[in-house]
Short mmCIF file of C-alpha atoms in Angstrom, two decimals:
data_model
loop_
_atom_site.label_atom_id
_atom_site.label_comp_id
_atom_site.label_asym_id
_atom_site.label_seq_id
_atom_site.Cartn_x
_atom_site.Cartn_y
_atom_site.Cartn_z
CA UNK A 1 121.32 110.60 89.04
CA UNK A 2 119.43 109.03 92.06
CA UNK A 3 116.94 106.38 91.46
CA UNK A 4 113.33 107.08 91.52
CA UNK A 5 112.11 106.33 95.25
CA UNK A 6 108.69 105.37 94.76
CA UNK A 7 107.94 105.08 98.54
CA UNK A 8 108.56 108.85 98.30
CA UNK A 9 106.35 109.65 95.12
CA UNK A 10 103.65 107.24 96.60
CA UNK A 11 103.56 109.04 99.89
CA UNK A 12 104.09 112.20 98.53
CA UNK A 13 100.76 111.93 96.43
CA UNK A 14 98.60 110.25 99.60
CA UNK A 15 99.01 113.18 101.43
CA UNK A 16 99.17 116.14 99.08
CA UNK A 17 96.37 117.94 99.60
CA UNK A 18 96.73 119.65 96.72
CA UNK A 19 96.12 116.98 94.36
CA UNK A 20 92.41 115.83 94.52
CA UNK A 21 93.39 113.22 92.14
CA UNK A 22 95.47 111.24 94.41
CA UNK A 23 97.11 109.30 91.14
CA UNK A 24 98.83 106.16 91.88
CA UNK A 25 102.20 105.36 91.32
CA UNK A 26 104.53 102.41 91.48
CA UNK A 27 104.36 100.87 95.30
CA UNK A 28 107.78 99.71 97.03
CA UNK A 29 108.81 96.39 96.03
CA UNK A 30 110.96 94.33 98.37
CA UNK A 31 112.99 91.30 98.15
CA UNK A 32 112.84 91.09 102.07
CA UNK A 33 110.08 88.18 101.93
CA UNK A 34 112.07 86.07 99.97
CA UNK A 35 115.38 86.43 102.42
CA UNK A 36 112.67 86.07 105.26
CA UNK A 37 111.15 83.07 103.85
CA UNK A 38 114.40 81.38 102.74
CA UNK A 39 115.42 81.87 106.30
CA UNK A 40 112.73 81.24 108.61
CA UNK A 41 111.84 77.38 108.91
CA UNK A 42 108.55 76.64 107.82
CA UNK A 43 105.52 77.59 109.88
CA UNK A 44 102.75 74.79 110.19
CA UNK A 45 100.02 75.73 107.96
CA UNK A 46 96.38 76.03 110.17
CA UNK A 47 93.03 76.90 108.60
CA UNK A 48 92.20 80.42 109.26
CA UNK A 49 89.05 81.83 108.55
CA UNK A 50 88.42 84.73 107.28
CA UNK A 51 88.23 88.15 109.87
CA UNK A 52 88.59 91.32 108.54
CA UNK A 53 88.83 94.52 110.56
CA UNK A 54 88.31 97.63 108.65
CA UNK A 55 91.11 100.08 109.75
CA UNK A 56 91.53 104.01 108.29
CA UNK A 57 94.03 104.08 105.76
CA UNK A 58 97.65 103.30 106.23
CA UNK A 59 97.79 106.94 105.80
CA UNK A 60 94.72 109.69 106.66
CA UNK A 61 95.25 112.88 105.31
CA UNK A 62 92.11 113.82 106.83
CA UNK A 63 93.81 113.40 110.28
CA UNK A 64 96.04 115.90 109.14
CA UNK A 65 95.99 119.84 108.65
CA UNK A 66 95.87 121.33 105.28
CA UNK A 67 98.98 123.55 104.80
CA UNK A 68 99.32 127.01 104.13
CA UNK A 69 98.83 128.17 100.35
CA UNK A 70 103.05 128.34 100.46
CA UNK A 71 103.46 124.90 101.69
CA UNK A 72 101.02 124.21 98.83
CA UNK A 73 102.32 125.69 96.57
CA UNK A 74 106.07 124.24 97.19
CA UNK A 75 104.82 121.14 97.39
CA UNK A 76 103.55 121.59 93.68
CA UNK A 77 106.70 122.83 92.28
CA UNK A 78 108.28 119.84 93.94
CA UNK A 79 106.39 117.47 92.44
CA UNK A 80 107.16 119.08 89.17
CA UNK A 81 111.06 118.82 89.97
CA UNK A 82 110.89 114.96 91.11
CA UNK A 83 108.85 114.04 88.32
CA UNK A 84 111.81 115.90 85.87
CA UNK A 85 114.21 114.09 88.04
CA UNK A 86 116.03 117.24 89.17
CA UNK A 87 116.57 115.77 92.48
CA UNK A 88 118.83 118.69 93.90
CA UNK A 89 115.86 120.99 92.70
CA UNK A 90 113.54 119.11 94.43
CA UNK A 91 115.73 118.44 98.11
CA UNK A 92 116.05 122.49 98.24
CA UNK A 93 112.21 122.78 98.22
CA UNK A 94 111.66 120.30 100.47
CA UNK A 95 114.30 121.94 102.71
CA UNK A 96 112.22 124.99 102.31
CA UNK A 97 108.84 123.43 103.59
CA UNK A 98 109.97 121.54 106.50
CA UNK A 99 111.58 125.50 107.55
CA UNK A 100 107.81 126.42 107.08
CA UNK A 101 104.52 126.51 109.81
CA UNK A 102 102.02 125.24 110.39
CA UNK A 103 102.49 121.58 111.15
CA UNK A 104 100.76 120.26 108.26
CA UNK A 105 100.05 116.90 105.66
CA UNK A 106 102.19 118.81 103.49
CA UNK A 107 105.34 119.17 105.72
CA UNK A 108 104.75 116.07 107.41
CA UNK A 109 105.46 115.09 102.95
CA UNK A 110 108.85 117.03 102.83
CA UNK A 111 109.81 115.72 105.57
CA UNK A 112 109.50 112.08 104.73
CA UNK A 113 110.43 112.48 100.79
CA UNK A 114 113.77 114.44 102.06
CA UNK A 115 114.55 111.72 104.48
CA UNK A 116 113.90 109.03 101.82
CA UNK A 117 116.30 111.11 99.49
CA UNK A 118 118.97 111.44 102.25
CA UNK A 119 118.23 107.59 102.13
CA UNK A 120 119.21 107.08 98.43
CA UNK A 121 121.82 109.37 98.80
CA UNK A 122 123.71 106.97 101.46
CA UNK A 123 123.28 109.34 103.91
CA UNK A 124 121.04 107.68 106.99
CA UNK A 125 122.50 109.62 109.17
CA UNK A 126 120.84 112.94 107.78
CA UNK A 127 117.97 110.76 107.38
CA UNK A 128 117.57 109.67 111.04
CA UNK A 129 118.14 113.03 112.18
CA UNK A 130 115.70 114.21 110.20
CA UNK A 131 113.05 111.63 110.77
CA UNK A 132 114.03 112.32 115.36
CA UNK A 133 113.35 116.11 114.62
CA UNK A 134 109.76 115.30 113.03
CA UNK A 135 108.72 112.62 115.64
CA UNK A 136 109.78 115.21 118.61
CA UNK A 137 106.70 117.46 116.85
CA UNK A 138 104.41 114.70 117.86
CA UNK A 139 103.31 113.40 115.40
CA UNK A 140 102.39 109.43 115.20
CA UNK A 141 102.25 108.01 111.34
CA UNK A 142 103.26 104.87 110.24
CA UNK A 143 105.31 106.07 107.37
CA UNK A 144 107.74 108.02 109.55
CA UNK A 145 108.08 104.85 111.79
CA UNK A 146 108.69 102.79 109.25
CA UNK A 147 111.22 105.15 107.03
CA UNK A 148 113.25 105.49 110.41
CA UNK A 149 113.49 101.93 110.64
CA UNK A 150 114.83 101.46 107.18
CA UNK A 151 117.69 103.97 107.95
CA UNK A 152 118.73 102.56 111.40
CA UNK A 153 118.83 99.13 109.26
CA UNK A 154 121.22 100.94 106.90
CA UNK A 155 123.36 102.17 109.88
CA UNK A 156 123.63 98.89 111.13
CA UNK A 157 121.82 100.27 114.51
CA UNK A 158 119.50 96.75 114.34
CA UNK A 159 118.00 97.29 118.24
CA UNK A 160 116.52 100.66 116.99
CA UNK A 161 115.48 99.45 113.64
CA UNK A 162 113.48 96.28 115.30
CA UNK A 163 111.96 99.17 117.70
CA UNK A 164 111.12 101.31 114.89
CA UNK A 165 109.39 98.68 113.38
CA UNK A 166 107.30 97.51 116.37
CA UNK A 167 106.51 100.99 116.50
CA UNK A 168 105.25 101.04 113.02
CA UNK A 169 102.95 97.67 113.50
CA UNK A 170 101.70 99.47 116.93
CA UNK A 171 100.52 102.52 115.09
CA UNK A 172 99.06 100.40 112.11
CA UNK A 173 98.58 96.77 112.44
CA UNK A 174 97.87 95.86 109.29
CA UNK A 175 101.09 97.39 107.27
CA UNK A 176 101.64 94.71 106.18
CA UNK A 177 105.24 95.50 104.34
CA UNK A 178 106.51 96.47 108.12
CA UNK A 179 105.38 93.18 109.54
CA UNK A 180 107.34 91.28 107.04
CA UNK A 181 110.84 93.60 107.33
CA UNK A 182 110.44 93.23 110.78
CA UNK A 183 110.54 89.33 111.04
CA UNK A 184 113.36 89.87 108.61
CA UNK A 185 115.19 92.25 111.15
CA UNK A 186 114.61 89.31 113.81
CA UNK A 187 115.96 86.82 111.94
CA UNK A 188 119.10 88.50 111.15
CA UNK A 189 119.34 89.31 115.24
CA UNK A 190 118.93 86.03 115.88
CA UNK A 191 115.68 85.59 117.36
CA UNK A 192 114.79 83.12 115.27
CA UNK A 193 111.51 82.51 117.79
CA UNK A 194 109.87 85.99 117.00
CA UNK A 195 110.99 86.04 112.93
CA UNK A 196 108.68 83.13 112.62
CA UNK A 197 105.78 84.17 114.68
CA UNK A 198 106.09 87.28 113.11
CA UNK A 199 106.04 86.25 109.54
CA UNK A 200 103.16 83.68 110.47
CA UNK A 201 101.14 86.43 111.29
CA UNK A 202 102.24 88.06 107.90
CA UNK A 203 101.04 85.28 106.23
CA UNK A 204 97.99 84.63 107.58
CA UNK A 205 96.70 88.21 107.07
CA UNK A 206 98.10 88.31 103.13
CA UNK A 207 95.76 84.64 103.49
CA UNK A 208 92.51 86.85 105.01
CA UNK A 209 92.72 89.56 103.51
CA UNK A 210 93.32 88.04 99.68
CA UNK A 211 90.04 85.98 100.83
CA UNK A 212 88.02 89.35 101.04
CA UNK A 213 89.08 90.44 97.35
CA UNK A 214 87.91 86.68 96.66
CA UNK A 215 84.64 86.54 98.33
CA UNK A 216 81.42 87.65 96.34
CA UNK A 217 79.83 88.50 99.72
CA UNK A 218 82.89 91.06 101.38
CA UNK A 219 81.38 94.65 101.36
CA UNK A 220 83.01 97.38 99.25
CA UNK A 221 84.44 99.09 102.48
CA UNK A 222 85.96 95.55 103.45
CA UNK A 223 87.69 95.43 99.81
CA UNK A 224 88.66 99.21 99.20
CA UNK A 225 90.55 98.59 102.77
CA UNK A 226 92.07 95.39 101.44
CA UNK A 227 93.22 97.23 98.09
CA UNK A 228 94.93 100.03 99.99
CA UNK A 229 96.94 97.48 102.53
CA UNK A 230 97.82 95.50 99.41
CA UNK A 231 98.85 98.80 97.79
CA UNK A 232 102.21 99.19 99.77
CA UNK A 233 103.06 95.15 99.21
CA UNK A 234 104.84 92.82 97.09
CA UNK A 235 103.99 89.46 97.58
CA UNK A 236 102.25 86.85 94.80
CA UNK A 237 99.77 85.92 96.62
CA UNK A 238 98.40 89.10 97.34
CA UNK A 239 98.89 89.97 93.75
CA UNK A 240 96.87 87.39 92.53
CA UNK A 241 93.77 88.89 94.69
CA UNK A 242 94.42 92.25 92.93
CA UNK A 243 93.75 90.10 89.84
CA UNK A 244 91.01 88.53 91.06
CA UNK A 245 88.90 91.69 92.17
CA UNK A 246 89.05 93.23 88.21
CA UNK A 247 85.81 91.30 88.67
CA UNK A 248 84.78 92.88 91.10
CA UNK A 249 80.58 93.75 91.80
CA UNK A 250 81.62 97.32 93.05
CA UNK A 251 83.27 99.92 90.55
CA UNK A 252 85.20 101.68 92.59
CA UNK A 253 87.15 98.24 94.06
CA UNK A 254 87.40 97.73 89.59
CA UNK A 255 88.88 101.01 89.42
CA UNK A 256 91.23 100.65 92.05
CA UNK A 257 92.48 97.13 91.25
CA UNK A 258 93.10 98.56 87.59
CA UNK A 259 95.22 101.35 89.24
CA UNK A 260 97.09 98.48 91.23
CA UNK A 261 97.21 95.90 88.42
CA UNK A 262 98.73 98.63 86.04
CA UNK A 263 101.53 99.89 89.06
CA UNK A 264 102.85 96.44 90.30
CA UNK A 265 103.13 95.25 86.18
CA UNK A 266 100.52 92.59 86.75
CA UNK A 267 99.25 93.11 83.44
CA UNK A 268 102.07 91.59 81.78
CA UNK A 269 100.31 88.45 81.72
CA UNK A 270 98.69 87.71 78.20
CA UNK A 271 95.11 86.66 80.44
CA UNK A 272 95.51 90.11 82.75
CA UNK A 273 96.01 92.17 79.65
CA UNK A 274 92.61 90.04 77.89
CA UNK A 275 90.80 90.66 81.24
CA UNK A 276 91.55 94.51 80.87
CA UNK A 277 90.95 94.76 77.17
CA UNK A 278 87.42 93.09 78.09
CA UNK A 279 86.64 95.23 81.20
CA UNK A 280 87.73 98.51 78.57
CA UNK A 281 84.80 97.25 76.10
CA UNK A 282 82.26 95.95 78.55
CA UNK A 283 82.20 97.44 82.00
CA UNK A 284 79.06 99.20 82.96
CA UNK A 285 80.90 101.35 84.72
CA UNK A 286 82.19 104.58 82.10
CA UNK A 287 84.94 105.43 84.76
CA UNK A 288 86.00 101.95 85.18
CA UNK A 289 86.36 101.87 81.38
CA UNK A 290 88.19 104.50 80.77
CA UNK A 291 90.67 103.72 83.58
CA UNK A 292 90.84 100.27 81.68
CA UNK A 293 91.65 101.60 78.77
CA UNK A 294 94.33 104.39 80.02
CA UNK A 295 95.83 101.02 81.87
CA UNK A 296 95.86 99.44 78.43
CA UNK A 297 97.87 102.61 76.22
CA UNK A 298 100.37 102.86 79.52
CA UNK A 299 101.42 99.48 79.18
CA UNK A 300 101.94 99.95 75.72
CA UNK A 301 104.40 102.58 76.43
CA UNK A 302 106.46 100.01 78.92
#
C-alpha cells in the first residue's frame, strides 16, 4: 500500500473547485531544515524588522478555470478513492482527467497528485515526464515547480532540481518550504556560499512573518497570508506563531490557526489542548467554537 502523500491531498483540496469547503489536511513535513541547518555554518544573527508583503496565495484557484462538470465530477470520485486508499483506483482517474479539456484547476490537480503518486511509487521518471508535458501547456504554479524539483532530486539530476527550485521561489517568493530545500540542494552541490544565503533568507522571513501572527497591530489580511505560507511548513518556530495567533482579535485568523494547530499535531501539548478547550467554551465567535471543539474530538481519535 503506498503512503498517504499529503502534499497531494493538500493540493488536491486547494484547487478543487468542487469542494467549497476547502478542508485542511495534514501539510508536508520535512526533515530537510534540520540536514540544512546541521550543514550550513551558522549565519550571523542581525535585527530585522518586521516587513510584510501581502502576496495571493501560494496557490489561486481563482487564477484558474473551473473544469468541465466531467473533470468535476472525476475529481470527486477520486477523492473518494484516495481517501479509501485505493490508490490504483484513484491513478486510473487521474489518468482519465489529465486525457480530458479544457485546461482547468481541476486537471492542473490530476496532474500534480499523479505525478506525486508516480513519486511514491519510485518512479520519477514517469513523474518528470509528466510534470514537462504540463509545464509545455503553459502554465506557471509553484506546486508544479516545486514537485518537479523533488523528482529530479530523486533522479539524482541535482542541476535541474536547483533550477526547478529557483523556478519555484521566482514564481512565489515566499514558499517558504522551496527556499529551505533549495539551500539544502546547494549545500549538497557544494556551493556552500548560496546554501547559506539562501537559508538566511529562510530564516529571516519564518522571523517576519511569525512577528505578524505576534503583533496585536498586523491586519487580518497580513495574518490570513502568514497562516497560509506557514500552512505548507515545518519548522518550530513558525509553529509556535500558529500557537500564538489562537488568540487572535480576528475570527477567521482563530479559525484558521485551529485548522493548522489540529493538522501539524500542535495540540499535543497539555497548554495547546487547555488553550483549545478554553477557546471551545468562550470564543465569541460560534464558528470559531465549533471548529475548537471538532479540533478537540479529532485529537481524541489520534
Amino acid at each position: 500500500m503506498k503512503p498517504l502523500n499529503v502534499f497531494l491531498l493538500l493540493f488536491f483540496l486547494v484547487l478543487s473547485a468542487c469542494d467549497e469547503t476547502r478542508e485542511k489536511q495534514e501539510p508536508v513535513r520535512s526533515p530537510v531544515v534540520e540536514e540544512v541547518k546541521k550543514g550550513a555554518e551558522k549565519v550571523p544573527q542581525k535585527k530585522v524588522e518586521i516587513e510584510v508583503e501581502v502576496r495571493r496565495e501560494i496557490t489561486d484557484p481563482n487564477a484558474l478555470k473551473r473544469g468541465s462538470d466531467e473533470q468535476i465530477q472525476l475529481l470527486v470520485q477520486a477523492k473518494s478513492a484516495l481517501f479509501n486508499d485505493d490508490w490504483d483506483k484513484a491513478d486510473a482517474i487521474f489518468e482519465k482527467i489529465v486525457k480530458t479539456e479544457p485546461l482547468s484547476g481541476e486537471k492542473i490537480t490530476a496532474y500534480i497528485a499523479l505525478a506525486n503518486s508516480y513519486r511514491d511509487s519510485k518512479k520519477p521518471k514517469k513523474a518528470v515526464a509528466l510534470l514537462k508535458e504540463l509545464s509545455l501547456l503553459g502554465e506557471k504554479i509553484a506546486e508544479v515547480q516545486f514537485v518537479l524539483a523533488r523528482s529530479y532530486a530523486e533522479l539524482g539530476e541535482s542541476t535541474a532540481s536547483i533550477k526547478a527550485y529557483e523556478y519555484t521561489i521566482k514564481i512565489q517568493p515566499d514558499y517558504l518550504q522551496a527556499i529551505v530545500e533549495l539551500a539544502g540542494a546547494y549545500l549538497k552541490a557544494g556551493r556552500k556560499e548560496e546554501s547559506e544565503k539562501m537559508f538566511y533568507e529562510y530564516e529571516k522571513k519564518i522571523h517576519n512573518y511569525s512577528k505578524v501572527l505576534e503583533s496585536d497591530v498586523a491586519t487580518k489580511e497580513e495574518q490570513l497570508q502568514v497562516i497560509d505560507v506557514f500552512n505548507f511548513l515545518d519548522d518550530e518556530r513558525a509553529n509556535k506563531a500558529i500557537v500564538h495567533a489562537l488568540g487572535s482579535r480576528y475570527p477567521d485568523v482563530r479559525e484558521s490557526a485551529i485548522s493548522l494547530v489540529r493538522d501539524f499535531r500542535l495540540s499535543d501539548s497539555k497548554i495547546v489542548l487547555d488553550k483549545l478547550k478554553q477557546i471551545k467554551d468562550e470564543d465569541p465567535d460560534l464558528r470559531v467554537r465549533m471548529m475548537a471543539k471538532d479540533a478537540i474530538l479529532l485529537i481524541g481519535k489520534k
